[in-house]
Amino acid sequence: MTSLPTAHLLQLSQEVGFDLVGFARAEPIPPQTLLGWLESGCAADMDWMSTRAAERLDVSLLLPGAKTVIAFATNYYRDDPRAADSPIARYARGRDYHSTLRDKLKAYRKRFSEAYPGVKHYGSVDSGPLMEKVWAARAGLGYVGKNGCFITEPYGSWVLLSALILDAEVEAYAGGPAEDRCGHCRKCLMSCPTGALLGQGRVNARACLSYQTIENRHAEVPESFRVEMDNLIFGCDICQDVCPLNRHPVFTPNERFAPRAVAELGVMELAALTPEEYERLIPGTALGRARYDGLRRNAVYALGAAKQAEARSLLVKLCEDPSEQVRHAAEWALRHLDA
Ligand code: SF4
Ligand code: SF4
């Protein structure tokens, strides 16, 4: 089969609304890229990172005969005033980004299949065993900054990545990652409240508040991290907010990233969320990953971290909550108020 025309593949990606697209040869990834991080324990208990390691390192295990990985980036930056003080990370304030990206990728694959019916493809949107940042870098969309985020020139790090593997070649491939623009800057390393950034783009997930507020649903958040959770209950944008390469963000007109009603709530309201409010506000957003009790636990920690005196009566009430983790968080927050 002749190589697929990149200009047409680019055109298709624009039609479905991806902001950046690039092409990488589907060559295996050096094992140390993933295994060193896993062996150091930095993945905490995110076991899914290691269970399908072989497929992450060799995309031909996902799609036999894989020749090309198309990498896509989608800008999600919004600065809506009504969510300006939201304690939720920007990417999670609107509709669940998985479904937004999945819809785009589905539309792309449909167009692609119509144009190239003989070519097989495998798509991934963050949840598949694919190392999206590696492919985006190989496809020339940017590079991984010291904050561990994927940084593009036009949109900074306010992007979400997805990828499509093809069993066909394309006309032209990128030459590799874009130039590293971090230089001598260390702002993200200096600003991370928990010391989770280890340099060279490596993140210790155990120490990262994104992990602690989203993935650590079962155990308590260590006290040295709780005290850093002031106005931060789902994800953390600190190392992106301080990054000079994010100084000129581009506002996305994509309404799916527009903040939903939950992003207008403050920490106190989120700590007091009833099951009915949760059912009304959370489904369809990414916040469901933290679950009802996890979200409230985080909000209670945030009240304690902020030493918010007016939260006292709510915290006293939450000491009787049916959820053990919420109760323990409320007891800690009360003690911290008085400390
Ligand atoms: Fe640190 Fe927050 Fe960045 Fe995690 S997301 S590395 S806690 S600044
Ligand atoms: Fe790189 Fe500085 Fe941005 Fe960190 S804050 S990612 S070091 S440019």
Tab-separated table of C-alpha atoms and ligand atoms in Angstrom:
chain	number	residue	atom	x	y	z
A	1	MET	CA	0.000	0.000	0.000
A	2	THR	CA	1.261	3.500	-0.758
A	3	SER	CA	1.804	5.936	2.080
A	4	LEU	CA	-1.209	7.872	3.290
A	5	PRO	CA	-1.218	11.605	2.483
A	6	THR	CA	-0.490	13.605	5.651
A	7	ALA	CA	-2.192	16.734	4.287
A	8	HIS	CA	-5.477	14.852	4.075
A	9	LEU	CA	-5.039	13.313	7.540
A	10	LEU	CA	-4.384	16.802	8.899
A	11	GLN	CA	-7.491	18.100	7.191
A	12	LEU	CA	-9.584	15.348	8.788
A	13	SER	CA	-8.241	16.249	12.232
A	14	GLN	CA	-9.175	19.890	11.709
A	15	GLU	CA	-12.664	18.877	10.601
A	16	VAL	CA	-13.296	17.060	13.883
A	17	GLY	CA	-11.718	19.782	16.014
A	18	PHE	CA	-8.323	18.523	17.185
A	19	ASP	CA	-5.998	21.468	17.746
A	20	LEU	CA	-2.687	19.758	16.972
A	21	VAL	CA	-1.815	16.608	15.080
A	22	GLY	CA	1.469	14.872	14.276
A	23	PHE	CA	2.810	11.570	12.984
A	24	ALA	CA	5.330	9.193	14.553
A	25	ARG	CA	6.732	5.871	13.389
A	26	ALA	CA	5.306	3.090	15.553
A	27	GLU	CA	8.709	1.971	16.821
A	28	PRO	CA	9.009	0.316	20.253
A	29	ILE	CA	9.600	2.564	23.251
A	30	PRO	CA	12.813	1.869	25.242
A	31	PRO	CA	11.626	-0.100	28.318
A	32	GLN	CA	13.507	2.122	30.755
A	33	THR	CA	11.169	5.016	29.856
A	34	LEU	CA	8.387	3.293	31.783
A	35	LEU	CA	10.040	0.642	33.908
A	36	GLY	CA	12.422	2.999	35.737
A	37	TRP	CA	9.443	5.050	36.922
A	38	LEU	CA	7.462	1.977	37.932
A	39	GLU	CA	10.417	0.391	39.749
A	40	SER	CA	11.024	3.560	41.738
A	41	GLY	CA	7.497	3.215	43.174
A	42	CYS	CA	6.520	6.624	41.817
A	43	ALA	CA	3.309	5.195	40.332
A	44	ALA	CA	2.020	4.606	43.890
A	45	ASP	CA	-0.795	2.022	43.685
A	46	MET	CA	-1.820	2.829	40.095
A	47	ASP	CA	-1.378	-0.813	39.174
A	48	TRP	CA	-2.853	-0.384	35.731
A	49	MET	CA	0.355	1.406	34.744
A	50	SER	CA	2.320	-1.826	35.085
A	51	THR	CA	-0.257	-4.495	34.223
A	52	ARG	CA	-0.095	-3.808	30.492
A	53	ALA	CA	3.477	-2.522	30.366
A	54	ALA	CA	4.405	-4.691	27.355
A	55	GLU	CA	1.619	-3.139	25.277
A	56	ARG	CA	2.529	0.356	26.423
A	57	LEU	CA	6.066	-0.212	25.163
A	58	ASP	CA	5.166	-1.871	21.867
A	59	VAL	CA	2.041	-0.707	20.067
A	60	SER	CA	2.238	-3.637	17.615
A	61	LEU	CA	0.850	-5.702	20.521
A	62	LEU	CA	-2.237	-3.481	20.358
A	63	LEU	CA	-2.445	-3.448	16.576
A	64	PRO	CA	-0.481	-6.120	14.688
A	65	GLY	CA	1.553	-4.602	11.882
A	66	ALA	CA	1.417	-1.105	13.445
A	67	LYS	CA	3.384	1.374	11.337
A	68	THR	CA	2.239	4.815	12.473
A	69	VAL	CA	0.941	6.578	15.567
A	70	ILE	CA	-1.068	9.724	14.963
A	71	ALA	CA	-0.917	11.967	18.037
A	72	PHE	CA	-3.592	14.582	18.718
A	73	ALA	CA	-3.658	17.439	21.228
A	74	THR	CA	-6.773	19.309	22.310
A	75	ASN	CA	-6.597	22.678	24.050
A	76	TYR	CA	-8.937	22.811	27.047
A	77	TYR	CA	-8.070	26.176	28.597
A	78	ARG	CA	-11.039	28.211	29.825
A	79	ASP	CA	-11.045	31.176	32.135
A	80	ASP	CA	-14.720	31.594	32.909
A	81	PRO	CA	-15.141	34.135	35.757
A	82	ARG	CA	-17.872	32.091	37.424
A	83	ALA	CA	-15.385	29.271	38.032
A	84	ALA	CA	-12.414	31.512	38.804
A	85	ASP	CA	-12.116	30.334	42.418
A	86	SER	CA	-13.054	26.731	41.809
A	87	PRO	CA	-11.081	24.198	43.864
A	88	ILE	CA	-11.332	21.797	40.890
A	89	ALA	CA	-8.489	21.520	38.350
A	90	ARG	CA	-9.310	23.227	35.073
A	91	TYR	CA	-9.524	20.107	32.940
A	92	ALA	CA	-12.218	18.643	35.201
A	93	ARG	CA	-14.565	21.625	35.436
A	94	GLY	CA	-16.587	20.822	32.326
A	95	ARG	CA	-17.943	17.664	30.776
A	96	ASP	CA	-15.768	14.569	31.352
A	97	TYR	CA	-12.864	15.061	28.942
A	98	HIS	CA	-12.759	11.340	28.185
A	99	SER	CA	-16.125	11.518	26.444
A	100	THR	CA	-15.228	14.766	24.673
A	101	LEU	CA	-12.028	13.286	23.267
A	102	ARG	CA	-13.646	9.931	22.585
A	103	ASP	CA	-16.300	11.630	20.457
A	104	LYS	CA	-13.654	13.506	18.488
A	105	LEU	CA	-11.604	10.369	17.943
A	106	LYS	CA	-14.693	8.419	16.924
A	107	ALA	CA	-15.562	11.086	14.352
A	108	TYR	CA	-11.978	11.016	13.072
A	109	ARG	CA	-11.959	7.228	12.755
A	110	LYS	CA	-15.262	7.268	10.895
A	111	ARG	CA	-13.937	9.751	8.335
A	112	PHE	CA	-10.626	7.872	8.164
A	113	SER	CA	-12.322	4.511	7.517
A	114	GLU	CA	-14.446	6.010	4.759
A	115	ALA	CA	-11.336	7.387	3.050
A	116	TYR	CA	-9.019	4.411	3.687
A	117	PRO	CA	-11.201	1.321	4.158
A	118	GLY	CA	-8.311	-1.162	4.038
A	119	VAL	CA	-6.320	0.398	6.886
A	120	LYS	CA	-6.762	-0.959	10.414
A	121	HIS	CA	-6.598	1.366	13.403
A	122	TYR	CA	-6.632	1.355	17.204
A	123	GLY	CA	-7.563	4.462	19.182
A	124	SER	CA	-6.793	5.557	22.721
A	125	VAL	CA	-8.061	8.389	24.879
A	126	ASP	CA	-6.078	8.427	28.090
A	127	SER	CA	-7.562	5.165	29.342
A	128	GLY	CA	-5.914	2.673	26.931
A	129	PRO	CA	-2.439	1.167	27.479
A	130	LEU	CA	-0.685	3.796	25.416
A	131	MET	CA	1.990	6.296	26.438
A	132	GLU	CA	0.353	9.346	24.944
A	133	LYS	CA	3.073	11.796	26.016
A	134	VAL	CA	5.800	9.723	24.364
A	135	TRP	CA	3.848	9.559	21.121
A	136	ALA	CA	2.941	13.221	21.169
A	137	ALA	CA	6.637	14.057	21.642
A	138	ARG	CA	7.745	11.695	18.878
A	139	ALA	CA	5.079	13.221	16.645
A	140	GLY	CA	6.609	16.662	17.213
A	141	LEU	CA	3.701	18.241	19.132
A	142	GLY	CA	5.893	19.458	22.000
A	143	TYR	CA	7.940	17.992	24.855
A	144	VAL	CA	7.556	16.891	28.471
A	145	GLY	CA	8.450	19.798	30.764
A	146	LYS	CA	10.047	19.631	34.198
A	147	ASN	CA	6.522	19.688	35.631
A	148	GLY	CA	5.823	16.346	33.914
A	149	CYS	CA	3.187	17.962	31.708
A	150	PHE	CA	3.223	17.863	27.947
A	151	ILE	CA	4.033	21.376	26.730
A	152	THR	CA	3.088	22.614	23.277
A	153	GLU	CA	4.155	25.893	21.748
A	154	PRO	CA	0.696	27.293	20.866
A	155	TYR	CA	-1.274	26.128	23.919
A	156	GLY	CA	1.317	25.588	26.644
A	157	SER	CA	0.446	22.563	28.773
A	158	TRP	CA	-3.316	23.138	28.732
A	159	VAL	CA	-3.794	20.214	26.367
A	160	LEU	CA	-5.278	16.746	26.502
A	161	LEU	CA	-3.715	14.009	24.401
A	162	SER	CA	-5.104	11.132	22.410
A	163	ALA	CA	-3.663	8.827	19.771
A	164	LEU	CA	-4.542	6.569	16.875
A	165	ILE	CA	-2.373	3.649	15.728
A	166	LEU	CA	-2.446	2.690	12.031
A	167	ASP	CA	-1.141	-0.385	10.252
A	168	ALA	CA	-0.104	1.820	7.341
A	169	GLU	CA	2.661	4.329	6.728
A	170	VAL	CA	2.098	8.009	6.121
A	171	GLU	CA	4.005	10.247	3.729
A	172	ALA	CA	6.045	12.136	6.318
A	173	TYR	CA	6.965	11.749	9.975
A	174	ALA	CA	8.027	14.294	12.581
A	175	GLY	CA	11.688	14.475	13.485
A	176	GLY	CA	11.051	13.954	17.237
A	177	PRO	CA	10.234	16.119	20.243
A	178	ALA	CA	10.079	19.876	19.932
A	179	GLU	CA	12.917	21.832	21.513
A	180	ASP	CA	12.929	21.795	25.342
A	181	ARG	CA	12.065	25.367	26.361
A	182	CYS	CA	12.384	24.945	30.145
A	183	GLY	CA	16.022	26.068	30.096
A	184	HIS	CA	17.213	27.015	33.601
A	185	CYS	CA	13.675	27.634	34.875
A	186	ARG	CA	12.719	25.670	38.005
A	187	LYS	CA	9.520	27.490	38.908
A	188	CYS	CA	7.349	24.389	38.950
A	189	LEU	CA	9.833	22.480	41.120
A	190	MET	CA	10.036	25.374	43.557
A	191	SER	CA	6.241	25.844	43.644
A	192	CYS	CA	5.054	22.277	44.070
A	193	PRO	CA	3.806	22.251	47.664
A	194	THR	CA	4.606	18.590	48.241
A	195	GLY	CA	7.944	18.202	46.451
A	196	ALA	CA	6.444	15.758	43.955
A	197	LEU	CA	8.559	16.916	41.018
A	198	LEU	CA	11.814	15.031	40.787
A	199	GLY	CA	13.351	16.842	37.809
A	200	GLN	CA	13.536	15.846	34.135
A	201	GLY	CA	9.754	15.630	33.981
A	202	ARG	CA	9.493	12.832	36.536
A	203	VAL	CA	6.578	13.039	38.976
A	204	ASN	CA	6.351	11.087	42.213
A	205	ALA	CA	2.646	10.282	42.086
A	206	ARG	CA	2.591	9.359	45.787
A	207	ALA	CA	3.487	12.924	46.664
A	208	CYS	CA	1.383	14.610	43.996
A	209	LEU	CA	-1.905	16.181	45.078
A	210	SER	CA	-3.488	15.186	41.772
A	211	TYR	CA	-2.952	11.550	42.719
A	212	GLN	CA	-3.890	12.064	46.354
A	213	THR	CA	-7.153	13.865	45.568
A	214	ILE	CA	-8.274	11.627	42.698
A	215	GLU	CA	-6.739	8.172	42.886
A	216	ASN	CA	-6.168	7.768	46.608
A	217	ARG	CA	-9.777	6.999	47.414
A	218	HIS	CA	-9.261	4.421	50.121
A	219	ALA	CA	-6.480	5.509	52.413
A	220	GLU	CA	-6.200	8.796	54.224
A	221	VAL	CA	-4.137	11.537	52.639
A	222	PRO	CA	-0.890	11.883	54.652
A	223	GLU	CA	-1.083	14.847	56.992
A	224	SER	CA	1.924	16.619	55.469
A	225	PHE	CA	-0.015	16.738	52.173
A	226	ARG	CA	-3.444	17.608	53.662
A	227	VAL	CA	-2.149	20.890	54.975
A	228	GLU	CA	-1.342	21.883	51.384
A	229	MET	CA	-4.885	21.284	50.132
A	230	ASP	CA	-6.172	24.824	50.645
A	231	ASN	CA	-8.802	25.382	47.914
A	232	LEU	CA	-7.745	22.227	46.152
A	233	ILE	CA	-10.070	19.247	46.151
A	234	PHE	CA	-9.791	17.527	42.751
A	235	GLY	CA	-6.501	17.689	40.862
A	236	CYS	CA	-3.920	20.436	41.169
A	237	ASP	CA	-2.915	23.091	38.650
A	238	ILE	CA	-0.135	24.767	40.633
A	239	CYS	CA	2.771	23.554	38.504
A	240	GLN	CA	0.936	24.621	35.364
A	241	ASP	CA	-0.242	27.972	36.717
A	242	VAL	CA	3.298	29.043	37.587
A	243	CYS	CA	4.824	27.907	34.292
A	244	PRO	CA	5.988	30.858	32.172
A	245	LEU	CA	5.262	28.806	29.055
A	246	ASN	CA	1.578	29.010	30.031
A	247	ARG	CA	1.624	32.791	30.235
A	248	HIS	CA	-0.419	33.261	27.062
A	249	PRO	CA	-3.111	30.592	27.139
A	250	VAL	CA	-5.567	30.311	24.283
A	251	PHE	CA	-9.224	30.283	25.280
A	252	THR	CA	-10.995	27.291	23.760
A	253	PRO	CA	-14.435	27.981	22.345
A	254	ASN	CA	-15.327	24.326	22.869
A	255	GLU	CA	-18.406	24.480	25.077
A	256	ARG	CA	-17.799	20.980	26.352
A	257	PHE	CA	-14.960	22.389	28.424
A	258	ALA	CA	-17.157	25.157	29.819
A	259	PRO	CA	-17.479	24.838	33.602
A	260	ARG	CA	-20.528	23.023	34.851
A	261	ALA	CA	-22.547	24.120	37.851
A	262	VAL	CA	-20.325	22.111	40.214
A	263	ALA	CA	-17.351	24.324	39.307
A	264	GLU	CA	-19.195	27.324	40.744
A	265	LEU	CA	-19.324	25.788	44.214
A	266	GLY	CA	-16.863	26.677	46.930
A	267	VAL	CA	-15.086	24.235	49.228
A	268	MET	CA	-17.661	24.585	52.002
A	269	GLU	CA	-20.551	23.776	49.653
A	270	LEU	CA	-18.674	20.782	48.295
A	271	ALA	CA	-17.950	19.491	51.793
A	272	ALA	CA	-21.674	19.759	52.555
A	273	LEU	CA	-22.787	18.094	49.305
A	274	THR	CA	-25.815	15.832	49.783
A	275	PRO	CA	-26.205	12.551	47.852
A	276	GLU	CA	-29.013	14.213	45.851
A	277	GLU	CA	-26.801	17.160	44.898
A	278	TYR	CA	-24.011	14.738	43.992
A	279	GLU	CA	-26.361	12.843	41.648
A	280	ARG	CA	-27.501	16.095	40.065
A	281	LEU	CA	-24.074	17.714	39.661
A	282	ILE	CA	-21.402	15.060	39.200
A	283	PRO	CA	-22.473	12.484	36.565
A	284	GLY	CA	-21.025	13.404	33.170
A	285	THR	CA	-17.991	15.100	34.743
A	286	ALA	CA	-14.608	13.586	35.590
A	287	LEU	CA	-15.224	14.217	39.298
A	288	GLY	CA	-17.052	10.912	39.670
A	289	ARG	CA	-13.635	9.229	39.809
A	290	ALA	CA	-13.127	10.532	43.344
A	291	ARG	CA	-16.613	9.220	44.342
A	292	TYR	CA	-19.023	10.910	46.715
A	293	ASP	CA	-17.116	10.267	49.921
A	294	GLY	CA	-13.707	10.943	48.372
A	295	LEU	CA	-14.807	14.328	47.059
A	296	ARG	CA	-16.264	15.332	50.417
A	297	ARG	CA	-13.194	14.008	52.259
A	298	ASN	CA	-11.007	16.228	50.076
A	299	ALA	CA	-13.234	19.248	50.637
A	300	VAL	CA	-13.082	18.664	54.395
A	301	TYR	CA	-9.280	18.472	54.263
A	302	ALA	CA	-9.312	21.733	52.294
A	303	LEU	CA	-11.428	23.416	54.991
A	304	GLY	CA	-8.923	22.280	57.614
A	305	ALA	CA	-5.945	23.360	55.502
A	306	ALA	CA	-7.511	26.815	55.123
A	307	LYS	CA	-8.274	26.922	58.873
A	308	GLN	CA	-11.700	28.145	57.872
A	309	ALA	CA	-13.279	29.050	61.215
A	310	GLU	CA	-16.774	29.502	59.767
A	311	ALA	CA	-16.674	25.823	58.772
A	312	ARG	CA	-16.629	24.704	62.410
A	313	SER	CA	-20.336	23.792	62.728
A	314	LEU	CA	-20.269	21.890	59.423
A	315	LEU	CA	-17.146	20.011	60.524
A	316	VAL	CA	-18.758	19.114	63.840
A	317	LYS	CA	-21.740	17.727	61.932
A	318	LEU	CA	-19.458	15.767	59.574
A	319	CYS	CA	-17.804	14.096	62.568
A	320	GLU	CA	-21.044	12.038	62.670
A	321	ASP	CA	-21.033	11.275	58.925
A	322	PRO	CA	-21.734	7.660	57.860
A	323	SER	CA	-18.452	7.649	55.887
A	324	GLU	CA	-15.440	6.791	58.005
A	325	GLN	CA	-13.061	8.737	55.787
A	326	VAL	CA	-15.225	11.861	55.966
A	327	ARG	CA	-15.512	11.485	59.759
A	328	HIS	CA	-11.761	11.120	60.168
A	329	ALA	CA	-11.123	14.074	57.852
A	330	ALA	CA	-13.581	16.227	59.835
A	331	GLU	CA	-11.981	15.280	63.150
A	332	TRP	CA	-8.561	16.192	61.740
A	333	ALA	CA	-9.849	19.465	60.255
A	334	LEU	CA	-11.345	20.496	63.613
A	335	ARG	CA	-8.074	19.732	65.386
A	336	HIS	CA	-6.204	21.697	62.724
A	337	LEU	CA	-8.557	24.689	63.139
A	338	ASP	CA	-7.584	24.851	66.770
A	339	ALA	CA	-3.893	24.175	66.302
B	1	SF4	FE1	2.978	19.308	42.655
B	1	SF4	FE2	0.430	19.936	42.202
B	1	SF4	FE3	2.123	19.656	40.185
B	1	SF4	FE4	1.358	17.494	41.623
B	1	SF4	S1	0.048	18.758	40.285
B	1	SF4	S2	3.403	17.964	40.912
B	1	SF4	S3	1.209	18.440	43.665
B	1	SF4	S4	2.214	21.225	41.796
B	2	SF4	FE1	9.673	24.184	32.532
B	2	SF4	FE2	9.682	26.330	34.142
B	2	SF4	FE3	7.412	25.473	33.064
B	2	SF4	FE4	8.614	24.064	34.978
B	2	SF4	S1	7.731	26.095	35.200
B	2	SF4	S2	7.717	23.245	33.088
B	2	SF4	S3	10.760	24.386	34.472
B	2	SF4	S4	9.204	26.281	31.989
